[in-house]
PDB file of C-alpha atoms in Angstrom:
ATOM      1  CA  MET R   1    -109.204 -36.997   7.027  1.00 47.00           C
ATOM      2  CA  THR R   2    -111.098 -39.809   4.649  1.00 50.00           C
ATOM      3  CA  HIS R   3    -109.543 -42.777   3.999  1.00 50.00           C
ATOM      4  CA  SER R   4    -109.468 -41.914   0.336  1.00 40.00           C
ATOM      5  CA  ILE R   5    -107.467 -39.013   0.933  1.00 43.00           C
ATOM      6  CA  ILE R   6    -104.751 -40.639   3.223  1.00 49.00           C
ATOM      7  CA  VAL R   7    -104.506 -43.161  -0.187  1.00 43.00           C
ATOM      8  CA  SER R   8    -104.221 -40.366  -2.329  1.00 38.00           C
ATOM      9  CA  VAL R   9    -101.617 -38.769   0.030  1.00 44.00           C
ATOM     10  CA  LYS R  10     -99.752 -41.642  -0.040  1.00 52.00           C
ATOM     11  CA  LEU R  11    -100.119 -42.600  -3.439  1.00 44.00           C
ATOM     12  CA  LEU R  12     -98.434 -38.704  -4.007  1.00 44.00           C
ATOM     13  CA  LEU R  13     -95.678 -39.212  -1.603  1.00 52.00           C
ATOM     14  CA  MET R  14     -94.738 -42.647  -3.513  1.00 50.00           C
ATOM     15  CA  ASN R  15     -95.014 -41.127  -7.107  1.00 58.00           C
ATOM     16  CA  GLU R  16     -92.324 -38.331  -5.502  1.00 82.00           C
ATOM     17  CA  LEU R  17     -90.237 -40.770  -4.291  1.00 90.00           C
ATOM     18  CA  PRO R  18     -86.533 -41.173  -6.700  1.00 91.00           C
ATOM     19  CA  TYR R  19     -86.824 -44.843  -6.357  1.00 94.00           C
ATOM     20  CA  ASP R  20     -89.545 -47.300  -6.679  1.00 94.00           C
ATOM     21  CA  PRO R  21     -91.295 -48.181  -3.518  1.00 94.00           C
ATOM     22  CA  ALA R  22     -92.564 -51.755  -4.962  1.00 95.00           C
ATOM     23  CA  LYS R  23     -88.738 -52.394  -5.843  1.00 96.00           C
ATOM     24  CA  LEU R  24     -87.820 -51.131  -2.296  1.00 96.00           C
ATOM     25  CA  HIS R  25     -90.662 -53.270  -0.371  1.00 97.00           C
ATOM     26  CA  ALA R  26     -89.375 -56.628  -2.387  1.00 97.00           C
ATOM     27  CA  ARG R  27     -85.712 -55.954  -1.776  1.00 97.00           C
ATOM     28  CA  ALA R  28     -86.508 -55.421   1.675  1.00 97.00           C
ATOM     29  CA  LEU R  29     -88.040 -59.108   2.025  1.00 97.00           C
ATOM     30  CA  GLU R  30     -85.541 -60.493   0.598  1.00 97.00           C
ATOM     31  CA  LEU R  31     -82.751 -58.836   3.105  1.00 97.00           C
ATOM     32  CA  VAL R  32     -84.634 -59.062   6.089  1.00 97.00           C
ATOM     33  CA  GLU R  33     -84.904 -63.321   5.323  1.00 97.00           C
ATOM     34  CA  THR R  34     -81.176 -63.315   4.365  1.00 97.00           C
ATOM     35  CA  THR R  35     -80.143 -61.558   7.746  1.00 96.00           C
ATOM     36  CA  ARG R  36     -82.274 -63.499  10.344  1.00 96.00           C
ATOM     37  CA  GLU R  37     -80.469 -67.077   8.463  1.00 97.00           C
ATOM     38  CA  LEU R  38     -77.263 -65.371   8.875  1.00 97.00           C
ATOM     39  CA  ALA R  39     -77.987 -64.075  12.004  1.00 96.00           C
ATOM     40  CA  GLN R  40     -78.997 -67.579  13.239  1.00 96.00           C
ATOM     41  CA  ARG R  41     -75.649 -68.782  12.117  1.00 96.00           C
ATOM     42  CA  GLY R  42     -73.641 -66.620  14.510  1.00 96.00           C
ATOM     43  CA  TRP R  43     -72.321 -64.268  11.747  1.00 97.00           C
ATOM     44  CA  THR R  44     -74.047 -61.064  12.714  1.00 95.00           C
ATOM     45  CA  PRO R  45     -73.113 -60.650  16.610  1.00 95.00           C
ATOM     46  CA  ALA R  46     -73.666 -57.531  18.720  1.00 94.00           C
ATOM     47  CA  THR R  47     -75.715 -55.823  15.562  1.00 90.00           C
ATOM     48  CA  SER R  48     -72.931 -55.889  13.576  1.00 93.00           C
ATOM     49  CA  SER R  49     -72.566 -56.992   9.857  1.00 95.00           C
ATOM     50  CA  ASN R  50     -74.672 -55.007   7.262  1.00 95.00           C
ATOM     51  CA  PHE R  51     -76.727 -56.091   4.176  1.00 97.00           C
ATOM     52  CA  SER R  52     -77.770 -54.304   0.547  1.00 98.00           C
ATOM     53  CA  MET R  53     -79.038 -55.068  -2.231  1.00 98.00           C
ATOM     54  CA  ARG R  54     -79.378 -52.566  -5.851  1.00 98.00           C
ATOM     55  CA  LEU R  55     -82.385 -50.581  -6.279  1.00 97.00           C
ATOM     56  CA  ASP R  56     -81.661 -49.121  -9.627  1.00 97.00           C
ATOM     57  CA  ASP R  57     -78.631 -47.137 -11.344  1.00 96.00           C
ATOM     58  CA  LYS R  58     -78.645 -44.215  -8.560  1.00 97.00           C
ATOM     59  CA  HIS R  59     -79.831 -46.106  -5.215  1.00 98.00           C
ATOM     60  CA  ALA R  60     -79.108 -49.461  -2.744  1.00 98.00           C
ATOM     61  CA  ALA R  61     -81.300 -50.522  -0.095  1.00 98.00           C
ATOM     62  CA  ILE R  62     -79.629 -50.929   3.305  1.00 97.00           C
ATOM     63  CA  THR R  63     -79.608 -52.293   6.635  1.00 97.00           C
ATOM     64  CA  VAL R  64     -80.513 -49.576   8.916  1.00 95.00           C
ATOM     65  CA  SER R  65     -77.328 -48.992  11.581  1.00 92.00           C
ATOM     66  CA  GLY R  66     -77.242 -50.810  15.137  1.00 90.00           C
ATOM     67  CA  ARG R  67     -79.900 -52.945  14.566  1.00 92.00           C
ATOM     68  CA  ASP R  68     -80.139 -56.872  15.904  1.00 92.00           C
ATOM     69  CA  LYS R  69     -79.807 -58.347  12.266  1.00 93.00           C
ATOM     70  CA  GLY R  70     -81.947 -61.537  13.547  1.00 93.00           C
ATOM     71  CA  ARG R  71     -85.175 -59.165  14.440  1.00 95.00           C
ATOM     72  CA  LEU R  72     -85.154 -57.335  11.091  1.00 95.00           C
ATOM     73  CA  SER R  73     -88.572 -56.076   9.641  1.00 95.00           C
ATOM     74  CA  GLU R  74     -88.879 -54.407   6.500  1.00 95.00           C
ATOM     75  CA  THR R  75     -88.695 -50.685   8.429  1.00 95.00           C
ATOM     76  CA  ASP R  76     -85.252 -51.852   9.105  1.00 96.00           C
ATOM     77  CA  ILE R  77     -84.180 -51.424   5.773  1.00 97.00           C
ATOM     78  CA  MET R  78     -83.435 -47.612   4.023  1.00 96.00           C
ATOM     79  CA  VAL R  79     -82.822 -46.209   0.668  1.00 97.00           C
ATOM     80  CA  VAL R  80     -79.135 -44.584   0.067  1.00 97.00           C
ATOM     81  CA  ASP R  81     -77.835 -42.939  -3.018  1.00 97.00           C
ATOM     82  CA  LEU R  82     -74.574 -44.422  -4.837  1.00 97.00           C
ATOM     83  CA  GLN R  83     -72.854 -41.810  -2.518  1.00 95.00           C
ATOM     84  CA  GLY R  84     -73.831 -43.351   0.442  1.00 94.00           C
ATOM     85  CA  LYS R  85     -76.243 -40.778   1.498  1.00 95.00           C
ATOM     86  CA  PRO R  86     -79.786 -41.124   2.985  1.00 95.00           C
ATOM     87  CA  VAL R  87     -82.420 -40.916   0.337  1.00 96.00           C
ATOM     88  CA  ALA R  88     -85.886 -39.475   1.712  1.00 93.00           C
ATOM     89  CA  THR R  89     -85.578 -40.799   5.193  1.00 92.00           C
ATOM     90  CA  THR R  90     -84.317 -39.730   8.721  1.00 92.00           C
ATOM     91  CA  GLN R  91     -82.618 -43.155   9.130  1.00 93.00           C
ATOM     92  CA  ARG R  92     -78.940 -43.676   9.841  1.00 91.00           C
ATOM     93  CA  PRO R  93     -77.081 -46.037   7.804  1.00 91.00           C
ATOM     94  CA  SER R  94     -73.892 -47.589   8.762  1.00 88.00           C
ATOM     95  CA  ALA R  95     -70.674 -45.791   9.028  1.00 87.00           C
ATOM     96  CA  GLU R  96     -69.489 -48.826   6.079  1.00 93.00           C
ATOM     97  CA  THR R  97     -72.097 -47.550   3.719  1.00 96.00           C
ATOM     98  CA  LEU R  98     -69.394 -46.465   1.600  1.00 95.00           C
ATOM     99  CA  LEU R  99     -67.842 -49.846   0.924  1.00 96.00           C
ATOM    100  CA  HIS R 100     -71.556 -51.102  -0.384  1.00 97.00           C
ATOM    101  CA  THR R 101     -72.356 -47.831  -2.777  1.00 97.00           C
ATOM    102  CA  HIS R 102     -68.676 -48.131  -4.541  1.00 96.00           C
ATOM    103  CA  LEU R 103     -69.079 -51.464  -5.914  1.00 97.00           C
ATOM    104  CA  TYR R 104     -72.642 -50.820  -7.019  1.00 98.00           C
ATOM    105  CA  ALA R 105     -71.110 -47.385  -8.940  1.00 97.00           C
ATOM    106  CA  ARG R 106     -68.327 -49.140 -10.359  1.00 96.00           C
ATOM    107  CA  PHE R 107     -70.116 -52.273 -11.324  1.00 97.00           C
ATOM    108  CA  PRO R 108     -73.811 -52.001 -12.989  1.00 97.00           C
ATOM    109  CA  ASP R 109     -73.825 -56.049 -13.064  1.00 97.00           C
ATOM    110  CA  VAL R 110     -73.574 -56.263  -8.834  1.00 98.00           C
ATOM    111  CA  GLY R 111     -76.795 -56.288  -7.618  1.00 98.00           C
ATOM    112  CA  CYS R 112     -75.883 -57.625  -3.586  1.00 98.00           C
ATOM    113  CA  VAL R 113     -73.572 -56.914  -1.245  1.00 98.00           C
ATOM    114  CA  LEU R 114     -73.291 -59.194   2.281  1.00 98.00           C
ATOM    115  CA  HIS R 115     -70.742 -58.180   5.080  1.00 98.00           C
ATOM    116  CA  THR R 116     -70.697 -60.961   8.238  1.00 97.00           C
ATOM    117  CA  HIS R 117     -68.539 -61.181  11.281  1.00 96.00           C
ATOM    118  CA  SER R 118     -68.458 -64.696  11.878  1.00 96.00           C
ATOM    119  CA  MET R 119     -65.383 -66.269  14.254  1.00 96.00           C
ATOM    120  CA  ASN R 120     -63.871 -67.748  11.729  1.00 96.00           C
ATOM    121  CA  GLN R 121     -63.967 -64.466   9.537  1.00 97.00           C
ATOM    122  CA  THR R 122     -62.436 -61.996  12.196  1.00 97.00           C
ATOM    123  CA  LEU R 123     -60.043 -64.870  13.476  1.00 97.00           C
ATOM    124  CA  ALA R 124     -58.409 -65.838  10.230  1.00 97.00           C
ATOM    125  CA  SER R 125     -58.320 -61.907   9.168  1.00 97.00           C
ATOM    126  CA  ARG R 126     -56.159 -61.303  12.183  1.00 97.00           C
ATOM    127  CA  LEU R 127     -54.094 -64.647  11.488  1.00 96.00           C
ATOM    128  CA  TYR R 128     -53.040 -63.943   8.177  1.00 97.00           C
ATOM    129  CA  GLY R 129     -53.351 -60.068   8.218  1.00 96.00           C
ATOM    130  CA  ASP R 130     -49.552 -59.757   8.201  1.00 95.00           C
ATOM    131  CA  GLN R 131     -49.730 -61.505   4.832  1.00 95.00           C
ATOM    132  CA  GLY R 132     -52.717 -59.437   3.406  1.00 97.00           C
ATOM    133  CA  PHE R 133     -54.286 -62.294   1.995  1.00 97.00           C
ATOM    134  CA  ILE R 134     -55.740 -65.860   2.643  1.00 97.00           C
ATOM    135  CA  ARG R 135     -54.591 -68.308  -0.696  1.00 96.00           C
ATOM    136  CA  PHE R 136     -57.015 -71.217  -1.276  1.00 97.00           C
ATOM    137  CA  GLU R 137     -55.057 -73.887  -3.650  1.00 96.00           C
ATOM    138  CA  GLY R 138     -56.674 -77.311  -5.163  1.00 96.00           C
ATOM    139  CA  TYR R 139     -60.237 -76.928  -3.398  1.00 96.00           C
ATOM    140  CA  GLU R 140     -63.158 -78.277  -5.164  1.00 95.00           C
ATOM    141  CA  LEU R 141     -65.203 -74.897  -3.947  1.00 96.00           C
ATOM    142  CA  ILE R 142     -63.242 -72.800  -5.830  1.00 96.00           C
ATOM    143  CA  LYS R 143     -65.579 -73.111  -8.292  1.00 96.00           C
ATOM    144  CA  ALA R 144     -68.238 -71.540  -6.645  1.00 96.00           C
ATOM    145  CA  PHE R 145     -66.859 -68.253  -6.899  1.00 96.00           C
ATOM    146  CA  ARG R 146     -68.342 -66.529 -10.755  1.00 95.00           C
ATOM    147  CA  GLY R 147     -65.873 -67.301 -13.529  1.00 92.00           C
ATOM    148  CA  GLN R 148     -64.003 -70.422 -11.716  1.00 91.00           C
ATOM    149  CA  THR R 149     -64.226 -73.006 -13.791  1.00 89.00           C
ATOM    150  CA  THR R 150     -61.389 -75.364 -12.397  1.00 91.00           C
ATOM    151  CA  HIS R 151     -60.217 -76.240  -8.683  1.00 93.00           C
ATOM    152  CA  GLU R 152     -56.894 -76.484 -10.166  1.00 88.00           C
ATOM    153  CA  THR R 153     -55.955 -73.092  -9.266  1.00 89.00           C
ATOM    154  CA  ASN R 154     -55.435 -70.802  -6.689  1.00 91.00           C
ATOM    155  CA  TYR R 155     -57.444 -67.997  -5.242  1.00 94.00           C
ATOM    156  CA  ASP R 156     -56.318 -65.060  -3.073  1.00 96.00           C
ATOM    157  CA  LEU R 157     -59.034 -63.627  -0.937  1.00 98.00           C
ATOM    158  CA  PRO R 158     -57.206 -60.260   0.554  1.00 98.00           C
ATOM    159  CA  ILE R 159     -56.682 -58.854   3.540  1.00 98.00           C
ATOM    160  CA  PHE R 160     -57.137 -54.783   4.466  1.00 97.00           C
ATOM    161  CA  PRO R 161     -56.000 -53.427   7.235  1.00 96.00           C
ATOM    162  CA  ASN R 162     -58.664 -52.118   9.556  1.00 95.00           C
ATOM    163  CA  THR R 163     -59.495 -48.418   9.552  1.00 93.00           C
ATOM    164  CA  GLN R 164     -62.470 -46.148  10.146  1.00 92.00           C
ATOM    165  CA  ASP R 165     -61.684 -43.795   7.334  1.00 92.00           C
ATOM    166  CA  MET R 166     -64.137 -45.425   4.832  1.00 92.00           C
ATOM    167  CA  ASP R 167     -62.925 -43.312   2.003  1.00 91.00           C
ATOM    168  CA  VAL R 168     -59.084 -44.696   2.378  1.00 94.00           C
ATOM    169  CA  LEU R 169     -60.206 -48.226   2.791  1.00 94.00           C
ATOM    170  CA  SER R 170     -62.934 -47.777  -0.245  1.00 93.00           C
ATOM    171  CA  ARG R 171     -59.478 -46.741  -2.310  1.00 94.00           C
ATOM    172  CA  GLN R 172     -57.583 -49.574  -1.055  1.00 95.00           C
ATOM    173  CA  VAL R 173     -60.189 -52.236  -2.524  1.00 95.00           C
ATOM    174  CA  GLU R 174     -60.616 -49.712  -5.750  1.00 94.00           C
ATOM    175  CA  ALA R 175     -56.740 -50.413  -6.671  1.00 95.00           C
ATOM    176  CA  ARG R 176     -57.482 -54.455  -6.051  1.00 95.00           C
ATOM    177  CA  LEU R 177     -60.274 -54.440  -8.302  1.00 95.00           C
ATOM    178  CA  ASP R 178     -58.126 -53.017 -11.235  1.00 94.00           C
ATOM    179  CA  GLN R 179     -55.731 -55.947 -10.558  1.00 93.00           C
ATOM    180  CA  GLY R 180     -58.630 -58.107 -11.809  1.00 88.00           C
ATOM    181  CA  PRO R 181     -62.083 -59.827 -10.751  1.00 90.00           C
ATOM    182  CA  LEU R 182     -62.590 -60.298  -7.303  1.00 95.00           C
ATOM    183  CA  TRP R 183     -65.736 -61.318  -5.195  1.00 97.00           C
ATOM    184  CA  GLY R 184     -65.163 -60.658  -1.705  1.00 98.00           C
ATOM    185  CA  TYR R 185     -62.488 -59.681   0.972  1.00 98.00           C
ATOM    186  CA  LEU R 186     -61.801 -59.392   4.563  1.00 98.00           C
ATOM    187  CA  ILE R 187     -60.753 -56.316   6.774  1.00 97.00           C
ATOM    188  CA  ASN R 188     -58.388 -57.583   9.449  1.00 97.00           C
ATOM    189  CA  GLY R 189     -60.053 -57.727  12.933  1.00 95.00           C
ATOM    190  CA  HIS R 190     -63.245 -57.272  11.602  1.00 95.00           C
ATOM    191  CA  GLY R 191     -65.225 -59.424   8.768  1.00 96.00           C
ATOM    192  CA  LEU R 192     -65.773 -60.465   5.315  1.00 98.00           C
ATOM    193  CA  TYR R 193     -67.232 -58.602   2.234  1.00 98.00           C
ATOM    194  CA  ALA R 194     -68.772 -60.723  -0.659  1.00 98.00           C
ATOM    195  CA  TRP R 195     -70.901 -59.356  -3.400  1.00 98.00           C
ATOM    196  CA  GLY R 196     -72.334 -60.757  -6.840  1.00 98.00           C
ATOM    197  CA  ARG R 197     -74.956 -59.922  -9.461  1.00 98.00           C
ATOM    198  CA  ASP R 198     -77.798 -61.003  -6.994  1.00 98.00           C
ATOM    199  CA  MET R 199     -78.685 -62.307  -3.598  1.00 98.00           C
ATOM    200  CA  MET R 200     -78.215 -65.809  -4.651  1.00 98.00           C
ATOM    201  CA  GLU R 201     -74.965 -65.566  -5.926  1.00 98.00           C
ATOM    202  CA  ALA R 202     -73.893 -63.188  -3.328  1.00 98.00           C
ATOM    203  CA  ARG R 203     -74.592 -65.830  -0.841  1.00 98.00           C
ATOM    204  CA  ARG R 204     -72.893 -68.446  -2.654  1.00 98.00           C
ATOM    205  CA  HIS R 205     -69.527 -66.243  -2.802  1.00 98.00           C
ATOM    206  CA  LEU R 206     -70.358 -65.302   0.916  1.00 98.00           C
ATOM    207  CA  GLU R 207     -70.600 -69.196   2.222  1.00 98.00           C
ATOM    208  CA  ALA R 208     -67.866 -70.254  -0.157  1.00 98.00           C
ATOM    209  CA  PHE R 209     -65.724 -67.876   1.232  1.00 98.00           C
ATOM    210  CA  ASP R 210     -66.531 -68.916   4.655  1.00 98.00           C
ATOM    211  CA  PHE R 211     -66.113 -72.435   4.381  1.00 98.00           C
ATOM    212  CA  LEU R 212     -63.101 -72.063   2.666  1.00 98.00           C
ATOM    213  CA  ILE R 213     -61.473 -70.095   5.313  1.00 98.00           C
ATOM    214  CA  SER R 214     -62.332 -72.660   8.183  1.00 97.00           C
ATOM    215  CA  CYS R 215     -60.752 -75.501   5.781  1.00 97.00           C
ATOM    216  CA  GLU R 216     -57.546 -73.223   6.321  1.00 96.00           C
ATOM    217  CA  LEU R 217     -57.798 -72.602   9.958  1.00 96.00           C
ATOM    218  CA  GLU R 218     -58.096 -76.490  10.343  1.00 95.00           C
ATOM    219  CA  THR R 219     -55.580 -77.347   8.391  1.00 93.00           C
ATOM    220  CA  ARG R 220     -53.437 -74.745  10.316  1.00 88.00           C
ATOM    221  CA  LYS R 221     -54.112 -76.685  13.190  1.00 87.00           C
ATOM    222  CA  TYR R 222     -53.245 -79.848  12.181  1.00 86.00           C
ATOM    223  CA  LYS R 223     -49.920 -78.765  10.687  1.00 81.00           C
ATOM    224  CA  SER R 224     -48.906 -76.975  14.091  1.00 73.00           C
TER     225      SER R 224
END
């Protein structure tokens, strides 16, 4: 097969895809860069964690299941629809894909969802799990969350019980979202989800949550 025919076949396949491959390429590069940086912080141990970005109103790009997040390449990013099903691929997404896609389906302005497993995130989810939330009060960094304009307030980060049933967990998250704006949550014994309009905002929320969690854990030590 000549080079021109190969190129023609590739272009034909690209035109038949239900999403824009150029946009997937751009999103994949962004996801790979971010996952590597977060892996260097120790936030994605033992191939844990998953990361995604919206492609359009029907599709999202997401990390393939079971991959070392510090060694990802563009081929480790796949496409799913907003029901969490793989699109035009035989690769397998994370079992938690539905926790990403239900946010994209519910909020048209959500463009990125990040899920990490730092030690502080997991430890805090255990220590505060029975309470069902961690309250951040009076911290300047509360203003890192979209819509927050003052430190003179409190912000509750919900903690949901861990379960392997993503339908159950996504319904619990949906019920909490019905109560008002939310930019993240913890899963008990598990890790942290955070999201935003784009990668920059999602990372800001993620990093703010992790910093505030660390502050609460340190404060707890000094009080004991």
